[in-house]
mmCIF file of C-alpha atoms in Angstrom:
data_model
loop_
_atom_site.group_PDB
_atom_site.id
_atom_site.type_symbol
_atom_site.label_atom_id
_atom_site.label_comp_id
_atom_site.label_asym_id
_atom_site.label_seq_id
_atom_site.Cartn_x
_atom_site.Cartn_y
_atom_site.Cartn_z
ATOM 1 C CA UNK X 76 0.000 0.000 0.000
ATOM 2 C CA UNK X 77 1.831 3.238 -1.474
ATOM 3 C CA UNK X 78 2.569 5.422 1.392
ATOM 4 C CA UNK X 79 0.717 8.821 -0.857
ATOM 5 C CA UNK X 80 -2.191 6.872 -1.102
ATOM 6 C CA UNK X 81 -2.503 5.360 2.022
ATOM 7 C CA UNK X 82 -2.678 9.074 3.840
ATOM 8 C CA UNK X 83 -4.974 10.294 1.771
ATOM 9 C CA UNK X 84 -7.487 7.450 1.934
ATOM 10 C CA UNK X 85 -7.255 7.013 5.630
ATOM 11 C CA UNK X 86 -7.823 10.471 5.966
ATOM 12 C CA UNK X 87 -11.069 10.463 4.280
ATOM 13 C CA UNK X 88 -12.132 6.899 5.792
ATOM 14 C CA UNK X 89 -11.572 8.583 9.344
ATOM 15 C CA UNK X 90 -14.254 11.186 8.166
ATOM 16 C CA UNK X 91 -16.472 8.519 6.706
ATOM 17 C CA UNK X 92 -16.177 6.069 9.788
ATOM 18 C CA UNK X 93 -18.335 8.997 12.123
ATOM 19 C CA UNK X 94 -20.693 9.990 9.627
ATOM 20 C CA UNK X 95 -21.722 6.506 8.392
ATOM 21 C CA UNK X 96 -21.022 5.208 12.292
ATOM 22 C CA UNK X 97 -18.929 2.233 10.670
ATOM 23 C CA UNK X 98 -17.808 -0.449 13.105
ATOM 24 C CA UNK X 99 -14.357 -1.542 11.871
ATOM 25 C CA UNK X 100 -11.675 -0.433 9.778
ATOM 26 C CA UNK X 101 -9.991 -2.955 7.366
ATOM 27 C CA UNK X 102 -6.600 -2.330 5.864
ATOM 28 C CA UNK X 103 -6.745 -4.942 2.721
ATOM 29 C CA UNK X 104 -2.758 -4.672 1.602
ATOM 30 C CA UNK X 105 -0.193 -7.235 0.351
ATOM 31 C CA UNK X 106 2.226 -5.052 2.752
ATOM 32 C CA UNK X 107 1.624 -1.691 5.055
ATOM 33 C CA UNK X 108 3.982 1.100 5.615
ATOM 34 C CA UNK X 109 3.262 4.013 7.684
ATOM 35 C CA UNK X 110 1.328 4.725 11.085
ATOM 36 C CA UNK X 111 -2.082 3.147 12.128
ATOM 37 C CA UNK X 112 -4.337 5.424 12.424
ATOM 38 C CA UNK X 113 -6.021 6.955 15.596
ATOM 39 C CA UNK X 114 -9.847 5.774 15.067
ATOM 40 C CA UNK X 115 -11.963 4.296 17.843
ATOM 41 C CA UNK X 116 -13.320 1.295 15.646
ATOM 42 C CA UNK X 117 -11.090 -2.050 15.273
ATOM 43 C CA UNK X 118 -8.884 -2.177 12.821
ATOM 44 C CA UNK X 119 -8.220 -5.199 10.617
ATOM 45 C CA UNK X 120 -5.199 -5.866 8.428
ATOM 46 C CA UNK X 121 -5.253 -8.162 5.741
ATOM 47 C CA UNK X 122 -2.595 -9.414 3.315
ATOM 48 C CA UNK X 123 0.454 -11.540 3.749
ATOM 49 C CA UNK X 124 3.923 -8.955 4.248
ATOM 50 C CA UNK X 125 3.461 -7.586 7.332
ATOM 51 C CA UNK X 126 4.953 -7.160 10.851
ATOM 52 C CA UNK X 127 2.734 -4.903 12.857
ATOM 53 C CA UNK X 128 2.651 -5.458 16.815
ATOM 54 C CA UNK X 129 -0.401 -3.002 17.917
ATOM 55 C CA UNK X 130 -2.833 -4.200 20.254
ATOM 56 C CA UNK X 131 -5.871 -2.418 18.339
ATOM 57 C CA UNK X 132 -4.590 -4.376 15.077
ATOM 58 C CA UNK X 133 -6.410 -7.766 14.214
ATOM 59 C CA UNK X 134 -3.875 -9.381 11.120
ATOM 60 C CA UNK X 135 -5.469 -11.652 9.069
ATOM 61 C CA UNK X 136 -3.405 -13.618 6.485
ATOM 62 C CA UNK X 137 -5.551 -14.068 3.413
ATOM 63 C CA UNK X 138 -4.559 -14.898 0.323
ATOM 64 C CA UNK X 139 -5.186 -11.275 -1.775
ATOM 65 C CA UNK X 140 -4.870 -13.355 -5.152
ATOM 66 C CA UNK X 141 -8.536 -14.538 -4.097
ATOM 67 C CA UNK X 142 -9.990 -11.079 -5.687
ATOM 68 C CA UNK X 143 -11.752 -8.034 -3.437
ATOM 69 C CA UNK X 144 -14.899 -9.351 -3.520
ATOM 70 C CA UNK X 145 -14.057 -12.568 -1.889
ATOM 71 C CA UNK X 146 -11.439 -11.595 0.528
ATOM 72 C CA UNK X 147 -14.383 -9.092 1.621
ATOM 73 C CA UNK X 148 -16.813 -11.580 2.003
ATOM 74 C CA UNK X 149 -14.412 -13.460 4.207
ATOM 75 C CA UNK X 150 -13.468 -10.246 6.192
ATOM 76 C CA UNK X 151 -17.484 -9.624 6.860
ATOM 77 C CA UNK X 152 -17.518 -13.345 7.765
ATOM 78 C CA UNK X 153 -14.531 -12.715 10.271
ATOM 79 C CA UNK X 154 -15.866 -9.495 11.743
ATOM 80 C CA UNK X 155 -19.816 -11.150 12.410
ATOM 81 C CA UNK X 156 -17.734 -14.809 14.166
ATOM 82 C CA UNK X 157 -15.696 -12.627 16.486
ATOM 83 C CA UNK X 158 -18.427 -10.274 17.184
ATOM 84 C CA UNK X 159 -16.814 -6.756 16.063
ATOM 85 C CA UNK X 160 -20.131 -6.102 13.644
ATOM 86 C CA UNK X 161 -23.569 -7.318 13.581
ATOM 87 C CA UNK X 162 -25.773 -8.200 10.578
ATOM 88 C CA UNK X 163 -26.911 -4.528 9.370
ATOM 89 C CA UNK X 164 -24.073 -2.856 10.685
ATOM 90 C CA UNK X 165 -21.549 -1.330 8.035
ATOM 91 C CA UNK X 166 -17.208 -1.861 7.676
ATOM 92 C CA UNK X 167 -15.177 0.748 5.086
ATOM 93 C CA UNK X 168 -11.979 -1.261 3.626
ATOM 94 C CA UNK X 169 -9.297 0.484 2.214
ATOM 95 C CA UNK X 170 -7.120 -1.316 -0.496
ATOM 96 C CA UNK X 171 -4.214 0.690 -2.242
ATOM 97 C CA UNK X 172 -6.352 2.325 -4.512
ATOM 98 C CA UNK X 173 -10.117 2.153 -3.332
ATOM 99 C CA UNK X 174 -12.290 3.115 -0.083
ATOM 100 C CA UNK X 175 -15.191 1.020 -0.314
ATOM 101 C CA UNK X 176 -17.988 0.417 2.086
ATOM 102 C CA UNK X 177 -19.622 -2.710 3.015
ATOM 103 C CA UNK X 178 -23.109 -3.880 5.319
ATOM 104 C CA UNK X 179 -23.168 -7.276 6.290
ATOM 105 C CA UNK X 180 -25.781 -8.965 4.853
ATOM 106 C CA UNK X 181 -28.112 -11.208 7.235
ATOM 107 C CA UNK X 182 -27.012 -14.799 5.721
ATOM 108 C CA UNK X 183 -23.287 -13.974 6.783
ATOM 109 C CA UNK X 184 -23.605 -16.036 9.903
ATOM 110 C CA UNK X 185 -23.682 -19.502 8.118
ATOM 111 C CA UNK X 186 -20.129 -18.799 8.308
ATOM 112 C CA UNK X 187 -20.110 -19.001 12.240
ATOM 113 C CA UNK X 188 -16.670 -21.323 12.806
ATOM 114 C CA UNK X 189 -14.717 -20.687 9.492
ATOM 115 C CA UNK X 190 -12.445 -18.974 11.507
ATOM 116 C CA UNK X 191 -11.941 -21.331 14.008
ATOM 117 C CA UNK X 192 -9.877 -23.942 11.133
ATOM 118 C CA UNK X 193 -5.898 -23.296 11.298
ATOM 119 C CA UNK X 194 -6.181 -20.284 8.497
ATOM 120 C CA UNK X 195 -2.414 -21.188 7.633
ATOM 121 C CA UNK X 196 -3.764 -24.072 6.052
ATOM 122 C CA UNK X 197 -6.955 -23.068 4.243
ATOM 123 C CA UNK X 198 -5.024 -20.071 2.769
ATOM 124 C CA UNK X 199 -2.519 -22.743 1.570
ATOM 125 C CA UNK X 200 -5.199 -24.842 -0.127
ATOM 126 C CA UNK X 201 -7.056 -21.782 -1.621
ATOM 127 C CA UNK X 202 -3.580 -21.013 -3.034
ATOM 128 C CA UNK X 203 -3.686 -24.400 -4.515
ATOM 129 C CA UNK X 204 -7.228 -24.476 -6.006
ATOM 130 C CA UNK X 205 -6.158 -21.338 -7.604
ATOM 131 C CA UNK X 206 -3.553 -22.678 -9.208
ATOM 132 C CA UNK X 207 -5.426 -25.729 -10.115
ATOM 133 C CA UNK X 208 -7.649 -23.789 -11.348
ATOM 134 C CA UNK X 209 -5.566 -21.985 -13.646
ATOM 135 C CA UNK X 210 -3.565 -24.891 -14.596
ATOM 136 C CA UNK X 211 -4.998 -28.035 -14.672
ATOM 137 C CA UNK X 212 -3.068 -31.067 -14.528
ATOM 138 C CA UNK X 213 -0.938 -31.062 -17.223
ATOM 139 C CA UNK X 214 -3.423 -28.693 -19.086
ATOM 140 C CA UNK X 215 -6.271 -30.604 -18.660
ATOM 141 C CA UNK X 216 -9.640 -29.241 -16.295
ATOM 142 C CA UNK X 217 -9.122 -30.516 -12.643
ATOM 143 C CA UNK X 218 -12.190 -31.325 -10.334
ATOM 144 C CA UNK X 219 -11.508 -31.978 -6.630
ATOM 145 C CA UNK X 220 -12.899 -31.450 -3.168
ATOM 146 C CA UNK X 221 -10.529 -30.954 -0.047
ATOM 147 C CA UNK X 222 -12.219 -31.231 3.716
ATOM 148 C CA UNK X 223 -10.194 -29.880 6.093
ATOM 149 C CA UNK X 224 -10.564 -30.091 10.111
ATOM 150 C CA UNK X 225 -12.953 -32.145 12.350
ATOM 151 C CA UNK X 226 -10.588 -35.384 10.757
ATOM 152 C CA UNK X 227 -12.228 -38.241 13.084
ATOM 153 C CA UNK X 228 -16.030 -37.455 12.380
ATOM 154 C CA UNK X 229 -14.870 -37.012 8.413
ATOM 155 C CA UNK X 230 -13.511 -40.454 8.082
ATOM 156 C CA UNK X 231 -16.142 -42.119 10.290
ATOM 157 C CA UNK X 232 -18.964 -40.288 7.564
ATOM 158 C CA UNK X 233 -16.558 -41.601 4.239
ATOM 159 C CA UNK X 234 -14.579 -44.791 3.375
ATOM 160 C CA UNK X 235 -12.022 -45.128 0.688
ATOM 161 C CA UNK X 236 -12.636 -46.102 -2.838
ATOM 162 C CA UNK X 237 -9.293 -46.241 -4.415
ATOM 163 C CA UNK X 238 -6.153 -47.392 -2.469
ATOM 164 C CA UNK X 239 -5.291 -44.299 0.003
ATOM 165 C CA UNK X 240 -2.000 -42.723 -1.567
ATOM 166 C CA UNK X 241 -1.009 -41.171 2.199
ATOM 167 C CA UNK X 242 -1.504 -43.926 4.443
ATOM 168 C CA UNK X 243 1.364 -44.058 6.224
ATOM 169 C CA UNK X 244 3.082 -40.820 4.907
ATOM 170 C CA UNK X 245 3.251 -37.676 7.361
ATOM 171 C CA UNK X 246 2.649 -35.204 3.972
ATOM 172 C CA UNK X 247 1.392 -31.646 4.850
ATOM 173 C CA UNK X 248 -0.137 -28.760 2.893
ATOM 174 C CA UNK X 249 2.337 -26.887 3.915
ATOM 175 C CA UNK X 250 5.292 -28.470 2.905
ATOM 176 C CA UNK X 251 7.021 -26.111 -0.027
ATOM 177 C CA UNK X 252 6.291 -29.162 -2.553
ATOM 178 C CA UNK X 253 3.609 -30.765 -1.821
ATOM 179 C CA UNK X 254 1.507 -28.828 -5.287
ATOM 180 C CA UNK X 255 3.246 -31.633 -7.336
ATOM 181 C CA UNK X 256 2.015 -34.106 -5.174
ATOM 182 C CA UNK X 257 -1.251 -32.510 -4.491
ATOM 183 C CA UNK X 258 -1.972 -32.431 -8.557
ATOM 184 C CA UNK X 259 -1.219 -35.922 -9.209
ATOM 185 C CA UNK X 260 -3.921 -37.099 -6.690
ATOM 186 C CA UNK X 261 -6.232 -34.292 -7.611
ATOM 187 C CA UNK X 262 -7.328 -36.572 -10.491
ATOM 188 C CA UNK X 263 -8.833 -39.218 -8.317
ATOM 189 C CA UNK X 264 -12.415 -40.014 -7.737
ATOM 190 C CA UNK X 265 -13.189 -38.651 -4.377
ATOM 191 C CA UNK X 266 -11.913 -36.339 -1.900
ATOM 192 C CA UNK X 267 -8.670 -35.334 0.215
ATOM 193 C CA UNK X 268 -9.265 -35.503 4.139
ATOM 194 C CA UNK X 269 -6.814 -32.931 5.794
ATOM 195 C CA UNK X 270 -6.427 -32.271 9.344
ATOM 196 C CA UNK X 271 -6.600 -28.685 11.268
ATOM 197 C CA UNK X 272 -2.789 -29.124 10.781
ATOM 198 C CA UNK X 273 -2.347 -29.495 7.245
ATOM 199 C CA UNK X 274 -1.634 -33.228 7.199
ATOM 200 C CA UNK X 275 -3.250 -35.037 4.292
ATOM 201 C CA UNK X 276 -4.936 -37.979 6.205
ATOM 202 C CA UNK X 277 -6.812 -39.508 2.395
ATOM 203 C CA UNK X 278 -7.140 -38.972 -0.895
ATOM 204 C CA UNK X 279 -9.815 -40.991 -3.118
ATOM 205 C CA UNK X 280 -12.364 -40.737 -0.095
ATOM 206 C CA UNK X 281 -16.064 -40.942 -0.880
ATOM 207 C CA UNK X 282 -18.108 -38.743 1.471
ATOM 208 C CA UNK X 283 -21.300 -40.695 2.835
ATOM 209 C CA UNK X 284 -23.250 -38.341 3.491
ATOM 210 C CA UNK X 285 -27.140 -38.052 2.211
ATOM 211 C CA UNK X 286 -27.933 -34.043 1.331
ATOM 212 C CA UNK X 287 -31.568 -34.751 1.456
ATOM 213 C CA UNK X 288 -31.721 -36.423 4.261
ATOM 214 C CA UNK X 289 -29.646 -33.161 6.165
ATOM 215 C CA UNK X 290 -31.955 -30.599 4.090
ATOM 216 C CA UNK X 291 -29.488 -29.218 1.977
ATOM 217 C CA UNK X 292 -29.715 -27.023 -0.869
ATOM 218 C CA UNK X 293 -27.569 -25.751 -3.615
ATOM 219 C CA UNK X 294 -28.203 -22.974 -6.379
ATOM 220 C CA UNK X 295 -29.324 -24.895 -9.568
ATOM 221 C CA UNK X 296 -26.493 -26.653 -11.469
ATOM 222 C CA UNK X 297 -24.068 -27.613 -8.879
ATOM 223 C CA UNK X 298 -24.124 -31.469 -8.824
ATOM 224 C CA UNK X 299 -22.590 -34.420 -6.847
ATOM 225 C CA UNK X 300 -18.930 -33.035 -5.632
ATOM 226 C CA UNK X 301 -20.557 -29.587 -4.233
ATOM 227 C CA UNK X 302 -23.483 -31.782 -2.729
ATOM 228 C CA UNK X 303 -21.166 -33.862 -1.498
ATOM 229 C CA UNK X 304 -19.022 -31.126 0.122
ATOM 230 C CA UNK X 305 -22.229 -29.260 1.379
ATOM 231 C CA UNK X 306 -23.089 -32.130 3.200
ATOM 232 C CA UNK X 307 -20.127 -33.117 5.105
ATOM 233 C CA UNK X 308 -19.558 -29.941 6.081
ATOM 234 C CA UNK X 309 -23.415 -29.367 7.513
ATOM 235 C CA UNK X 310 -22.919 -33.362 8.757
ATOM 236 C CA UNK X 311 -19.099 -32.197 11.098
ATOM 237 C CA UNK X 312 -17.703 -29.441 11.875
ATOM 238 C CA UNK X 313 -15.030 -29.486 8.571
ATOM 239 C CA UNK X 314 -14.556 -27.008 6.045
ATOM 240 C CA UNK X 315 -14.934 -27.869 2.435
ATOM 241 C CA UNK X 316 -13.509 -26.531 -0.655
ATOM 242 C CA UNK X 317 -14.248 -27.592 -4.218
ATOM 243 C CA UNK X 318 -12.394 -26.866 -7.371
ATOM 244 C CA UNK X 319 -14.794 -28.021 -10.202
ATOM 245 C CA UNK X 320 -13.470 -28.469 -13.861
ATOM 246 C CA UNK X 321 -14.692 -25.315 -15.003
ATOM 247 C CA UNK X 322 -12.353 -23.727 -12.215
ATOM 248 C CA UNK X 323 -14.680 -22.720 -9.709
ATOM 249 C CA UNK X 324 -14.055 -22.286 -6.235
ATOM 250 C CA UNK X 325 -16.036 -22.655 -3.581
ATOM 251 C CA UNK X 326 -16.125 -22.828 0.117
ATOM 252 C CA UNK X 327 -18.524 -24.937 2.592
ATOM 253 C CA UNK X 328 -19.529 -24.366 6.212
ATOM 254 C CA UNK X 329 -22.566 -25.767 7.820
ATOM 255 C CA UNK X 330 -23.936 -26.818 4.732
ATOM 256 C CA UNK X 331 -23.666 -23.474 2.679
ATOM 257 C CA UNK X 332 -21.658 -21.782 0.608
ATOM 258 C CA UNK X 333 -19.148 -18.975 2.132
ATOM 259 C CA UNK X 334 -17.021 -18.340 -0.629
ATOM 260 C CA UNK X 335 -17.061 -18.785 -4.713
ATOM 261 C CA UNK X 336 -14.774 -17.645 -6.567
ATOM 262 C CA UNK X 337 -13.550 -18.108 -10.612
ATOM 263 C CA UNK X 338 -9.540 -17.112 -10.912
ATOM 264 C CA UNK X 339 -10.245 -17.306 -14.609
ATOM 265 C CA UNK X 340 -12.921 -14.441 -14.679
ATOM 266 C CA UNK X 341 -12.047 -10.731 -13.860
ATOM 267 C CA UNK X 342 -14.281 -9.060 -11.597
#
């Protein structure tokens, strides 16, 4: 965040923040130079590059390649789980060229307990749907579904269907170069069971879970692997994240979606 523009559009956001009586501040910036500003609200910093030790600041690691409009969503989804805004209630975000201003909308609470999963690790895997997403395996569409956290109750609500590739490996997601490995499994049926710590527990898991039976719905269009993913995330207390071939993103909690999100569109 350029230094010029930072002053100028905290400056105005300050002014903004009492006359639209704005609960929260969010600094969305891959790195931040200069002073935090003096502003009664909480302030949230988000972006990767930064080393700020201020007991006002809340940092929040997200991945900024997601796009505004999803690393927004996620911020409104932070601020409602830690109970810094309520549904209504209004944030301004500043990124290093816009001041934008945001209400939570009333459905933001399906999110309650996103925040509770090891973030290290879900910002690692949304790294590598992206890329997935972009890239394929060699070149060719890639359509997988990673569930992440609540390991025991996962397992006991899926059983294998191909050979597990892990058993008896100690991979993790965050292991420098684990993509390679990550891509050549991507291609089985199934999905990839991964613990709050980022070890990958399965691959080629089939999730039994019944969406009907646990009353969940989908927008028109999704099929199996997002029903799937819906479900076991409404069924434990996992997050779910599916890449489908046509390089969508999205993210499950309690049975709904938090997240979607296209790296191959521009928004």
């Amino acid at each position: 965040m350029k230094s010029g523009y930072t002053k100028v559009l905290l400056n105005k956001a300050l002014e903004i923040i009492k006359e639209i009586d704005a609960k929260a501040l969010v600094l969305i910036t891959p790195s931040f130079e200069g002073k935090i500003p003096e502003v009664e609200v909480p302030i949230i910093l988000v972006g990767k590059d930064f080393d700020i030790s201020d007991e006002r600041v809340k940092k929040i690691p997200l991945p900024l390649s997601l796009g505004i409009k999803n690393v927004v969503n996620l911020i409104s989804a932070f601020l409602v789980e830690n109970n810094i805004i309520s549904n209504g209630e209004t944030f301004l975000y500043i990124t290093p060229n816009t001041l934008g201003i945001r209400t939570v909308k009333r459905n933001i609470a399906t999110t309650k307990g996103f925040f509770e999963e090891a973030q290290t690790v879900l910002q690692r895997l949304l790294e590598i749907a992206v890329e997935l997403s972009l890239e394929g395996k060699e070149g060719y569409p890639v359509g997988t579904i990673f569930v992440v956290g609540d390991t025991k109750n996962v397992l006991k609500y899926s059983h294998q269907i191909v050979p597990n590739p892990f058993r008896g490996h100690k991979l993790n997601v965050l292991d420098k170069n684990i993509k390679g490995v990550i891509k050549e499994f991507a291609t089985l049926d199934g999905a990839f069971i991964i613990s709050n710590t980022g070890r990958i527990v399965a691959a080629g898991r089939y999730l039994d879970v019944d969406p009907k039976k646990l009353d969940v719905h989908l927008p028109p269009g999704l099929g199996s692997r997002h029903l799937a993913a819906a479900a076991i995330s409404k069924k434990t207390k996992a997050t779910a994240i599916t890449l489908s071939e046509s390089g969508v993103i999205r993210v499950f909690k309690n049975g709904e979606i938090i997240l979607e999100y296209n790296p191959r569109m521009r928004y």
